[in-house]
GROMACS .gro file of C-alpha atoms in nm:
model
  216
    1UNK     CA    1  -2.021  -0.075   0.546
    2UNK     CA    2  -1.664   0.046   0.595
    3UNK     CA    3  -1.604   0.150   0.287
    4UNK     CA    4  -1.322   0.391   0.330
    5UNK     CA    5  -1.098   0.073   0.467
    6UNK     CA    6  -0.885   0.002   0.178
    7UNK     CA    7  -0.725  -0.350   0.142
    8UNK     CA    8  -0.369  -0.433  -0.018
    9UNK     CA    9  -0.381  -0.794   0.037
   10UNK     CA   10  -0.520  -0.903  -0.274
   11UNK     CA   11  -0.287  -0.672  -0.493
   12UNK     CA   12  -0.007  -0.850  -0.298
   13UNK     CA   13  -0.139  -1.203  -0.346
   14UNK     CA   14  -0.185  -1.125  -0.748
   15UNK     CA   15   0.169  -0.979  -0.751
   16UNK     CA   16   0.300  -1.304  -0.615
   17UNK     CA   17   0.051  -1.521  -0.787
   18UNK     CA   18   0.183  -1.369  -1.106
   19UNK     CA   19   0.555  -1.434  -1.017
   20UNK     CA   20   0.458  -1.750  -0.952
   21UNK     CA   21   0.245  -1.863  -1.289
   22UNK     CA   22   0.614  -1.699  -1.446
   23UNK     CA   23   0.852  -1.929  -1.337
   24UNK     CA   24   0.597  -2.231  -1.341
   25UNK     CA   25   0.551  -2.195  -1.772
   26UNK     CA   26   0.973  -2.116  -1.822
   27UNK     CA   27   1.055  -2.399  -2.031
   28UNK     CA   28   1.312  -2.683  -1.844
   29UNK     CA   29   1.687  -2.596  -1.993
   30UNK     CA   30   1.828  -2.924  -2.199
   31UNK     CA   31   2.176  -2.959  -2.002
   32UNK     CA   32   2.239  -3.309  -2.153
   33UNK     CA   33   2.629  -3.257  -2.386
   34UNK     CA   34   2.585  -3.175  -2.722
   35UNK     CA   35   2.728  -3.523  -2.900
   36UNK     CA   36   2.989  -3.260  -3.066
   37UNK     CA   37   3.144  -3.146  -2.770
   38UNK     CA   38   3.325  -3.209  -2.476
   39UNK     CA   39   3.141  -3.144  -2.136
   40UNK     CA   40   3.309  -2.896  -1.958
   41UNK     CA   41   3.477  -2.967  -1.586
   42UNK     CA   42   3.252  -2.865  -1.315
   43UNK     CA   43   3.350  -2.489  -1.163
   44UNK     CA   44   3.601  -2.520  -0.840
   45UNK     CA   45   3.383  -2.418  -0.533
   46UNK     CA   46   3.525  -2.049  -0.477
   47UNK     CA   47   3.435  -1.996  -0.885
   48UNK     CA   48   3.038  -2.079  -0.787
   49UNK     CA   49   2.840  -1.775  -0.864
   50UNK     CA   50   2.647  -1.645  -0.566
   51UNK     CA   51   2.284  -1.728  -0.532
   52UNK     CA   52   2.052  -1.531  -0.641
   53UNK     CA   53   1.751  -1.376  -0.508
   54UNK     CA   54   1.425  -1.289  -0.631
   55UNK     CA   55   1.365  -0.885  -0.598
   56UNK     CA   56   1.014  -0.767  -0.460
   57UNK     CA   57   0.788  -0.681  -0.742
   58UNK     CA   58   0.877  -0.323  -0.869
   59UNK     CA   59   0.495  -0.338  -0.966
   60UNK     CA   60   0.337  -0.249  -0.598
   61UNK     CA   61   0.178   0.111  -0.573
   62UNK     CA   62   0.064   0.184  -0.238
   63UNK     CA   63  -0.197   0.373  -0.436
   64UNK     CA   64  -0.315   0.167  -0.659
   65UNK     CA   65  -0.296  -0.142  -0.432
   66UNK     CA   66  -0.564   0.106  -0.208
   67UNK     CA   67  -0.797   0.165  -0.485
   68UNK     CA   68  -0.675   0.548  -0.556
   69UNK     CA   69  -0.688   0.600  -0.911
   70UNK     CA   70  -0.886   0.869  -1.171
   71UNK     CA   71  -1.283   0.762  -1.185
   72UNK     CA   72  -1.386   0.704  -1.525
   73UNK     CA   73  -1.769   0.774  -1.404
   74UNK     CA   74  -1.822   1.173  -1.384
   75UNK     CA   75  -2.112   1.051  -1.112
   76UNK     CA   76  -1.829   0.998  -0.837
   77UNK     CA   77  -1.723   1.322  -0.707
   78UNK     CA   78  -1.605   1.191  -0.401
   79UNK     CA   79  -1.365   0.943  -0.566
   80UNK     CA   80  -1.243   1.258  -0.782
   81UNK     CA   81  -1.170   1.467  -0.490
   82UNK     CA   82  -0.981   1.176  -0.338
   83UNK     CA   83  -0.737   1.138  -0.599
   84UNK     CA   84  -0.705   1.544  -0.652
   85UNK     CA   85  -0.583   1.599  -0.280
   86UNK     CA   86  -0.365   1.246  -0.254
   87UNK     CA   87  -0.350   1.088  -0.616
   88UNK     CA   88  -0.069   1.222  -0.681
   89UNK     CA   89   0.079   1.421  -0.424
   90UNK     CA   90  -0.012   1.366  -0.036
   91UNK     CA   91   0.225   1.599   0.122
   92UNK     CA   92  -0.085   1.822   0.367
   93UNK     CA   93  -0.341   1.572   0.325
   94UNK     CA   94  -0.296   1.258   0.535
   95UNK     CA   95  -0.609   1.055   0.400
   96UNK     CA   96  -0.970   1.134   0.194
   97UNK     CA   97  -1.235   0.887   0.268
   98UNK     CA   98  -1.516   0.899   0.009
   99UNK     CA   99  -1.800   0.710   0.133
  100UNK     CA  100  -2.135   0.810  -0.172
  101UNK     CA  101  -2.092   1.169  -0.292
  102UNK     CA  102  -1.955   1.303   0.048
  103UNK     CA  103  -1.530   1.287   0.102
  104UNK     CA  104  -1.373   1.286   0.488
  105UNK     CA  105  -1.102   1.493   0.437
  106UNK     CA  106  -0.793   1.443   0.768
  107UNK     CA  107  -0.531   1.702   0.665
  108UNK     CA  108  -0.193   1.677   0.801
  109UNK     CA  109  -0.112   1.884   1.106
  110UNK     CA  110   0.137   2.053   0.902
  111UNK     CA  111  -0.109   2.203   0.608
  112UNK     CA  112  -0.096   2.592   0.664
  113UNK     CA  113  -0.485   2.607   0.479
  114UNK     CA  114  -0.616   2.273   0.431
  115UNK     CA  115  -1.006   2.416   0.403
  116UNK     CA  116  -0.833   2.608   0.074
  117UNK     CA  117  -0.667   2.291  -0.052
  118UNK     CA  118  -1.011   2.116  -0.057
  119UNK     CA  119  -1.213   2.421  -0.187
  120UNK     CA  120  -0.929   2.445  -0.448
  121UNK     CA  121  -0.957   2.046  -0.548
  122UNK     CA  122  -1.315   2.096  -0.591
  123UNK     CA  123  -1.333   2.359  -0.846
  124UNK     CA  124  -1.086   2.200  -1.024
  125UNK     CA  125  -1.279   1.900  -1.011
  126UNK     CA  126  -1.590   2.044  -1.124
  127UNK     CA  127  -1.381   2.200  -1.413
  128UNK     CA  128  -1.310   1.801  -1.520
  129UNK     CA  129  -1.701   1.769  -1.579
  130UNK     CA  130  -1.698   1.607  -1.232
  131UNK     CA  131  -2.028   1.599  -0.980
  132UNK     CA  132  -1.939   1.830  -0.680
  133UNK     CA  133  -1.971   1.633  -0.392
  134UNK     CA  134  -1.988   1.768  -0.034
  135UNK     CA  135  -1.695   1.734   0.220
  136UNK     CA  136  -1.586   1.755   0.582
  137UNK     CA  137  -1.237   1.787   0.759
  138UNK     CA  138  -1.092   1.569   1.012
  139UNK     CA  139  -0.879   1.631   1.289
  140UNK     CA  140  -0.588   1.682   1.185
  141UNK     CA  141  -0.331   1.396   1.218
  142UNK     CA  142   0.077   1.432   1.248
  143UNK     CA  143   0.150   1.219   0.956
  144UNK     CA  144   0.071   1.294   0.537
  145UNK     CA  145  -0.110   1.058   0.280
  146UNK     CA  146   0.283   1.021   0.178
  147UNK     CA  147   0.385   0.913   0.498
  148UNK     CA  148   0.087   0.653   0.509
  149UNK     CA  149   0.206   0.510   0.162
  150UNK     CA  150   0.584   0.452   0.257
  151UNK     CA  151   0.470   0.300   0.626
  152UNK     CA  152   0.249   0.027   0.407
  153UNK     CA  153   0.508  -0.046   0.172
  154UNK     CA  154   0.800  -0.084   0.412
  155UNK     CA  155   0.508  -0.327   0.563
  156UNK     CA  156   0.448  -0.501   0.225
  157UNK     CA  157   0.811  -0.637   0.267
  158UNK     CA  158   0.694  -0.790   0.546
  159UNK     CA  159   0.469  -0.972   0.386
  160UNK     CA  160   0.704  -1.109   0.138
  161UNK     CA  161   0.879  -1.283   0.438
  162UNK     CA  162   0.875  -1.507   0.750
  163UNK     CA  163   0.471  -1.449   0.668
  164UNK     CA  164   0.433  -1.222   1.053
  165UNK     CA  165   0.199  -0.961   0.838
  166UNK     CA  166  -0.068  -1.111   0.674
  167UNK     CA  167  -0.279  -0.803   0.522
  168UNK     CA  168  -0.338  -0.436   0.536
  169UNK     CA  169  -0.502  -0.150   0.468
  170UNK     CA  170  -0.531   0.213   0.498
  171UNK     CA  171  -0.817   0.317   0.685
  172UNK     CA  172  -1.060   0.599   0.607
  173UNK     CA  173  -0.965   0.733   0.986
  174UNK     CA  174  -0.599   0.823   0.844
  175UNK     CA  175  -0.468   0.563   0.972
  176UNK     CA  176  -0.217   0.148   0.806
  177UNK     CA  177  -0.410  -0.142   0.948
  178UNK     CA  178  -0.171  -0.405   1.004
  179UNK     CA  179  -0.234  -0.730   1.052
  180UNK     CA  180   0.010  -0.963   1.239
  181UNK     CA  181  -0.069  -1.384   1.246
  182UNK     CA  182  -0.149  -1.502   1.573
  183UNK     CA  183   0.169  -1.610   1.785
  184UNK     CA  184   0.411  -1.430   1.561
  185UNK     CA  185   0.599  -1.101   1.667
  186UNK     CA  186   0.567  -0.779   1.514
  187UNK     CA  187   0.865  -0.746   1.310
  188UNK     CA  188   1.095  -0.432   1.391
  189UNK     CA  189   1.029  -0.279   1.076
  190UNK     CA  190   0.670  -0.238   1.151
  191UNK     CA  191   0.769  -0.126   1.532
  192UNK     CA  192   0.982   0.153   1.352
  193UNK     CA  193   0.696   0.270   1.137
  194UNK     CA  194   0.521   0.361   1.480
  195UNK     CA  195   0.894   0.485   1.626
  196UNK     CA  196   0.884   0.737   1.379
  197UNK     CA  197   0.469   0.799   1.323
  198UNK     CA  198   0.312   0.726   1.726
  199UNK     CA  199  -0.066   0.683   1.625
  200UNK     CA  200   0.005   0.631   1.284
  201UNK     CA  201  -0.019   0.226   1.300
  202UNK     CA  202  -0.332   0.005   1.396
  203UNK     CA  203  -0.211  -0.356   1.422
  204UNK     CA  204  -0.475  -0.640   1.477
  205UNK     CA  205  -0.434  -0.994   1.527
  206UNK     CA  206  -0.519  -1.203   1.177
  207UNK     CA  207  -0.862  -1.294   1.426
  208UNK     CA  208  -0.957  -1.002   1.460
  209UNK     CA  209  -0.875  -0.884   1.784
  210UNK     CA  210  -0.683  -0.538   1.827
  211UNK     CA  211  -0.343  -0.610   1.976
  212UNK     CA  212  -0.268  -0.177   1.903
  213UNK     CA  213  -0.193  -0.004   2.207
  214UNK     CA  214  -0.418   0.280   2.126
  215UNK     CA  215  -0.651   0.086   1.835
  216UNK     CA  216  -0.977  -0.016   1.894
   0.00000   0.00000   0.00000
């Protein structure tokens, strides 16, 4: 089971569902005259107030929306370690996949000591009445946890549009799953995302197949 792939799609559907159930119980304004006054004239076409547009929900966490948060069972080490190294800051880690009691840890290539950061995280994590759970590092990857987190919410726009991405997901490898709907382009945002992080991106058609140049 692949369960260091983390999905966002449902925290994006309940963001959306919830903007939705909103407007649908806003009472209908009465615009019918009141009997005691005089309606007044309709506004002259260059006094029309601009349309307006819905903002994206301030609500999505690329963190939260990937299932990062404090364990409340002292069992799940792992988990602990997890949000210790990218909880709350990812700037040397780029991803820690906790799969039972053992964590994946792929540091960024730019962490000076990333053996020390995890050896650190763990004694403090002990120190929180948390299980110690054993670890491993990664190759290193030329991207952060940080980086990860901005990619797949500049990609979350996406998704609040011409409907191109339809879900994704940071992987336990380190790396944003992206998936695009069948016959659609990728959008340029996404393309930029893998302008700025090559390797970074994994984008797979809604069916399943990997359209990625270097996925698999």
């Amino acid at each position: 089971m692949e369960t260091s792939t983390l999905w966002a799609r449902g925290a994006a559907a309940a963001v959306m569902l919830l903007a939705l159930a909103g407007c649908s119980s806003a009472p209908e304004p009465d615009l019918s005259p009141s009997p005691s006054t005089t309606a007044s004239p309709s506004p002259a076409p260059s006094e029309t107030a601009e349309p307006q547009v819905d903002p994206l929900p301030e609500s999505f966490d690329c963190r939260l929306a990937s299932g990062i948060f404090p364990p409340m069972d002292l069992a799940w080490g792992a988990h602990a370690l997890q949000m210790e190294l990218v909880g709350l800051d990812g700037a040397e880690i780029a991803m820690v996949a906790p799969e039972g009691m053992h964590a994946t840890v792929t540091p960024s290539a730019d962490a000076v000591d990333p053996e020390a950061l995890v050896v650190a995280a763990v004694q403090r994590i002990e120190a929180a009445g948390y299980a110690t759970p054993t670890w491993s590092l990664a190759p290193a990857v030329p991207w952060t946890f940080d980086d990860l987190c901005a990619s797949m919410e500049a990609a979350f726009v996406e998704m609040t549009r011409d409907g191109a991405v339809t879900e994704l997901g940071i992987q336990g490898d380190a790396r944003l799953r992206v998936g695009i709907r069948t016959g659609f382009p990728v959008p340029s945002s996404v393309e930029a995302i893998d302008d700025a992080h090559p390797g970074l991106l994994l984008l797979v058609e809604t069916v399943g197949v990997d359209i990625g140049a270097d996925g698999g």
